[in-house]
PDB file of C-alpha atoms in Angstrom:
ATOM      1  CA  GLN O   1      72.571  78.774 155.137  1.00 87.00           C
ATOM      2  CA  VAL O   2      75.996  80.385 154.542  1.00 93.00           C
ATOM      3  CA  GLN O   3      79.113  79.682 156.484  1.00 96.00           C
ATOM      4  CA  LEU O   4      82.346  81.962 156.381  1.00 97.00           C
ATOM      5  CA  VAL O   5      85.543  80.435 157.751  1.00 96.00           C
ATOM      6  CA  GLU O   6      88.656  82.713 158.173  1.00 96.00           C
ATOM      7  CA  SER O   7      92.205  81.460 158.496  1.00 96.00           C
ATOM      8  CA  GLY O   8      95.682  82.970 158.345  1.00 97.00           C
ATOM      9  CA  GLY O   9      95.747  85.111 161.426  1.00 95.00           C
ATOM     10  CA  GLY O  10      98.659  84.956 163.925  1.00 97.00           C
ATOM     11  CA  LEU O  11     101.495  86.980 165.529  1.00 98.00           C
ATOM     12  CA  VAL O  12     103.860  88.918 163.472  1.00 98.00           C
ATOM     13  CA  GLN O  13     106.414  91.532 163.962  1.00 98.00           C
ATOM     14  CA  ALA O  14     106.055  95.179 162.815  1.00 98.00           C
ATOM     15  CA  GLY O  15     106.863  95.486 159.152  1.00 98.00           C
ATOM     16  CA  GLY O  16     105.946  91.892 158.517  1.00 98.00           C
ATOM     17  CA  SER O  17     103.064  90.433 156.423  1.00 98.00           C
ATOM     18  CA  LEU O  18     100.058  88.147 156.736  1.00 98.00           C
ATOM     19  CA  ARG O  19      97.568  86.665 154.346  1.00 98.00           C
ATOM     20  CA  LEU O  20      93.999  86.108 155.646  1.00 98.00           C
ATOM     21  CA  SER O  21      91.642  83.855 153.789  1.00 98.00           C
ATOM     22  CA  CYS O  22      87.902  83.473 153.969  1.00 98.00           C
ATOM     23  CA  ALA O  23      86.024  80.631 152.384  1.00 97.00           C
ATOM     24  CA  ALA O  24      82.138  80.775 151.934  1.00 96.00           C
ATOM     25  CA  SER O  25      80.078  77.710 151.788  1.00 93.00           C
ATOM     26  CA  GLY O  26      76.394  76.960 151.510  1.00 90.00           C
ATOM     27  CA  ARG O  27      73.898  79.082 149.481  1.00 84.00           C
ATOM     28  CA  THR O  28      76.364  81.572 147.843  1.00 80.00           C
ATOM     29  CA  LEU O  29      74.606  82.052 144.505  1.00 82.00           C
ATOM     30  CA  SER O  30      73.701  85.603 145.421  1.00 90.00           C
ATOM     31  CA  THR O  31      77.045  87.045 146.565  1.00 92.00           C
ATOM     32  CA  ARG O  32      77.239  90.671 145.939  1.00 95.00           C
ATOM     33  CA  ALA O  33      80.574  91.313 147.738  1.00 96.00           C
ATOM     34  CA  MET O  34      82.816  89.992 150.418  1.00 97.00           C
ATOM     35  CA  GLY O  35      84.830  92.183 152.674  1.00 97.00           C
ATOM     36  CA  TRP O  36      87.062  92.286 155.760  1.00 98.00           C
ATOM     37  CA  PHE O  37      86.126  94.342 158.997  1.00 98.00           C
ATOM     38  CA  ARG O  38      88.481  94.413 162.143  1.00 98.00           C
ATOM     39  CA  GLN O  39      87.854  95.033 165.789  1.00 98.00           C
ATOM     40  CA  ALA O  40      90.368  96.125 168.477  1.00 97.00           C
ATOM     41  CA  PRO O  41      89.698  95.725 172.138  1.00 94.00           C
ATOM     42  CA  GLY O  42      87.480  98.553 173.315  1.00 96.00           C
ATOM     43  CA  LYS O  43      86.808  99.905 169.840  1.00 97.00           C
ATOM     44  CA  GLU O  44      83.914  99.611 167.201  1.00 97.00           C
ATOM     45  CA  ARG O  45      84.185  97.241 164.300  1.00 98.00           C
ATOM     46  CA  GLU O  46      85.528  99.032 161.434  1.00 98.00           C
ATOM     47  CA  PHE O  47      85.815  98.391 157.628  1.00 98.00           C
ATOM     48  CA  VAL O  48      89.055  97.228 156.135  1.00 98.00           C
ATOM     49  CA  ALA O  49      88.417  96.277 152.588  1.00 98.00           C
ATOM     50  CA  ALA O  50      85.948  94.732 150.315  1.00 98.00           C
ATOM     51  CA  VAL O  51      85.707  93.334 146.706  1.00 97.00           C
ATOM     52  CA  THR O  52      82.545  93.048 144.570  1.00 96.00           C
ATOM     53  CA  TRP O  53      81.854  89.604 143.049  1.00 91.00           C
ATOM     54  CA  SER O  54      81.005  90.972 139.628  1.00 89.00           C
ATOM     55  CA  GLY O  55      83.656  93.399 138.233  1.00 80.00           C
ATOM     56  CA  HIS O  56      86.138  92.762 141.201  1.00 87.00           C
ATOM     57  CA  ASN O  57      85.914  96.401 142.164  1.00 95.00           C
ATOM     58  CA  SER O  58      87.872  96.856 145.445  1.00 97.00           C
ATOM     59  CA  TYR O  59      87.413  99.365 148.220  1.00 98.00           C
ATOM     60  CA  TYR O  60      89.819 100.178 151.133  1.00 98.00           C
ATOM     61  CA  ALA O  61      89.825 101.998 154.282  1.00 98.00           C
ATOM     62  CA  ASP O  62      92.466 104.659 154.416  1.00 97.00           C
ATOM     63  CA  SER O  63      94.223 102.925 157.192  1.00 96.00           C
ATOM     64  CA  GLY O  64      95.203 100.164 154.692  1.00 96.00           C
ATOM     65  CA  LYS O  65      95.617 101.909 151.343  1.00 96.00           C
ATOM     66  CA  GLY O  66      98.862 101.027 149.918  1.00 96.00           C
ATOM     67  CA  ARG O  67      99.475  98.247 152.514  1.00 98.00           C
ATOM     68  CA  PHE O  68      96.559  95.780 152.027  1.00 98.00           C
ATOM     69  CA  THR O  69      95.253  94.110 148.981  1.00 98.00           C
ATOM     70  CA  ILE O  70      91.956  92.218 148.775  1.00 98.00           C
ATOM     71  CA  SER O  71      91.366  89.739 146.038  1.00 96.00           C
ATOM     72  CA  SER O  72      88.807  86.964 145.360  1.00 96.00           C
ATOM     73  CA  ASP O  73      88.446  83.693 143.733  1.00 94.00           C
ATOM     74  CA  ASN O  74      84.954  83.409 142.690  1.00 91.00           C
ATOM     75  CA  ALA O  75      85.169  79.757 141.682  1.00 92.00           C
ATOM     76  CA  LYS O  76      86.282  78.924 145.095  1.00 93.00           C
ATOM     77  CA  ASN O  77      83.922  81.404 146.926  1.00 93.00           C
ATOM     78  CA  THR O  78      87.182  82.725 148.760  1.00 96.00           C
ATOM     79  CA  VAL O  79      88.438  86.035 149.508  1.00 97.00           C
ATOM     80  CA  TYR O  80      91.937  87.016 150.510  1.00 98.00           C
ATOM     81  CA  LEU O  81      93.522  89.849 152.379  1.00 98.00           C
ATOM     82  CA  GLN O  82      97.247  90.357 151.947  1.00 98.00           C
ATOM     83  CA  MET O  83      98.512  92.676 154.508  1.00 98.00           C
ATOM     84  CA  ASN O  84     101.959  94.106 154.357  1.00 98.00           C
ATOM     85  CA  SER O  85     104.081  96.474 156.388  1.00 98.00           C
ATOM     86  CA  LEU O  86     101.924  95.769 159.332  1.00 98.00           C
ATOM     87  CA  LYS O  87     101.947  98.184 162.198  1.00 98.00           C
ATOM     88  CA  PRO O  88     101.029  97.512 165.993  1.00 97.00           C
ATOM     89  CA  GLU O  89      97.869  99.456 165.444  1.00 97.00           C
ATOM     90  CA  ASP O  90      96.621  96.855 162.836  1.00 98.00           C
ATOM     91  CA  THR O  91      96.211  94.436 165.903  1.00 98.00           C
ATOM     92  CA  ALA O  92      92.688  93.226 166.002  1.00 98.00           C
ATOM     93  CA  VAL O  93      90.297  90.476 165.478  1.00 98.00           C
ATOM     94  CA  TYR O  94      89.662  90.348 161.645  1.00 98.00           C
ATOM     95  CA  TYR O  95      86.273  89.336 160.485  1.00 98.00           C
ATOM     96  CA  CYS O  96      85.188  88.203 157.057  1.00 98.00           C
ATOM     97  CA  ALA O  97      81.804  89.338 155.863  1.00 98.00           C
ATOM     98  CA  ALA O  98      79.524  88.899 152.999  1.00 97.00           C
ATOM     99  CA  ILE O  99      76.551  90.576 151.199  1.00 96.00           C
ATOM    100  CA  MET O 100      74.559  87.986 149.768  1.00 93.00           C
ATOM    101  CA  SER O 101      71.250  89.270 148.540  1.00 91.00           C
ATOM    102  CA  LEU O 102      68.824  89.383 145.619  1.00 90.00           C
ATOM    103  CA  TYR O 103      68.864  93.156 145.992  1.00 88.00           C
ATOM    104  CA  SER O 104      71.291  94.613 143.441  1.00 87.00           C
ATOM    105  CA  GLY O 105      72.018  97.673 145.328  1.00 86.00           C
ATOM    106  CA  PRO O 106      73.329 100.313 145.472  1.00 95.00           C
ATOM    107  CA  TYR O 107      75.779  99.348 148.295  1.00 96.00           C
ATOM    108  CA  THR O 108      78.735 101.354 149.821  1.00 97.00           C
ATOM    109  CA  TYR O 109      80.362  98.121 150.689  1.00 97.00           C
ATOM    110  CA  THR O 110      81.939  99.919 153.593  1.00 98.00           C
ATOM    111  CA  ARG O 111      79.103  99.789 156.136  1.00 97.00           C
ATOM    112  CA  LYS O 112      78.856  96.662 158.498  1.00 96.00           C
ATOM    113  CA  GLY O 113      75.189  96.889 158.298  1.00 97.00           C
ATOM    114  CA  GLU O 114      75.087  95.989 154.630  1.00 97.00           C
ATOM    115  CA  TYR O 115      76.626  92.654 155.339  1.00 97.00           C
ATOM    116  CA  ASN O 116      74.375  89.853 156.236  1.00 95.00           C
ATOM    117  CA  TYR O 117      76.884  86.970 156.871  1.00 97.00           C
ATOM    118  CA  TRP O 118      79.925  87.000 159.182  1.00 98.00           C
ATOM    119  CA  GLY O 119      82.772  84.735 160.087  1.00 98.00           C
ATOM    120  CA  GLN O 120      83.927  83.958 163.615  1.00 97.00           C
ATOM    121  CA  GLY O 121      87.014  86.070 163.384  1.00 97.00           C
ATOM    122  CA  THR O 122      90.760  85.570 163.336  1.00 97.00           C
ATOM    123  CA  GLN O 123      93.268  87.311 165.666  1.00 98.00           C
ATOM    124  CA  VAL O 124      96.004  89.305 164.206  1.00 98.00           C
ATOM    125  CA  THR O 125      98.651  90.559 166.503  1.00 98.00           C
ATOM    126  CA  VAL O 126     101.516  92.877 165.589  1.00 98.00           C
ATOM    127  CA  SER O 127     104.370  93.242 167.840  1.00 97.00           C
ATOM    128  CA  SER O 128     106.531  96.386 168.012  1.00 94.00           C
TER     129      SER O 128
END
């Protein structure tokens, strides 16, 4: 099986930065993409960013464009999310997710239903 372990969440003031990390372990040979989603209290889990494992193509939700940067280290099976200029509305539990499949696509990489492995989540709190 596959395990995803996130780290890097915490409390930060508005305008500050955080870097989230997610390390995958286990049967990771068929990784297609890894991404980040977030869920605020009382809201649906929403897409934040994703990166493909071959080609390193990146995708962003409008809410994070220009502020968030996703990157990956394939050799370490790790994905990162650099979040700058954080706002109180970025407060949420951030979940790492992975598409690991023999199916080559197509994928949108933005739909949570496409991801078959999830981390336990890490809390990000932005104070005003």
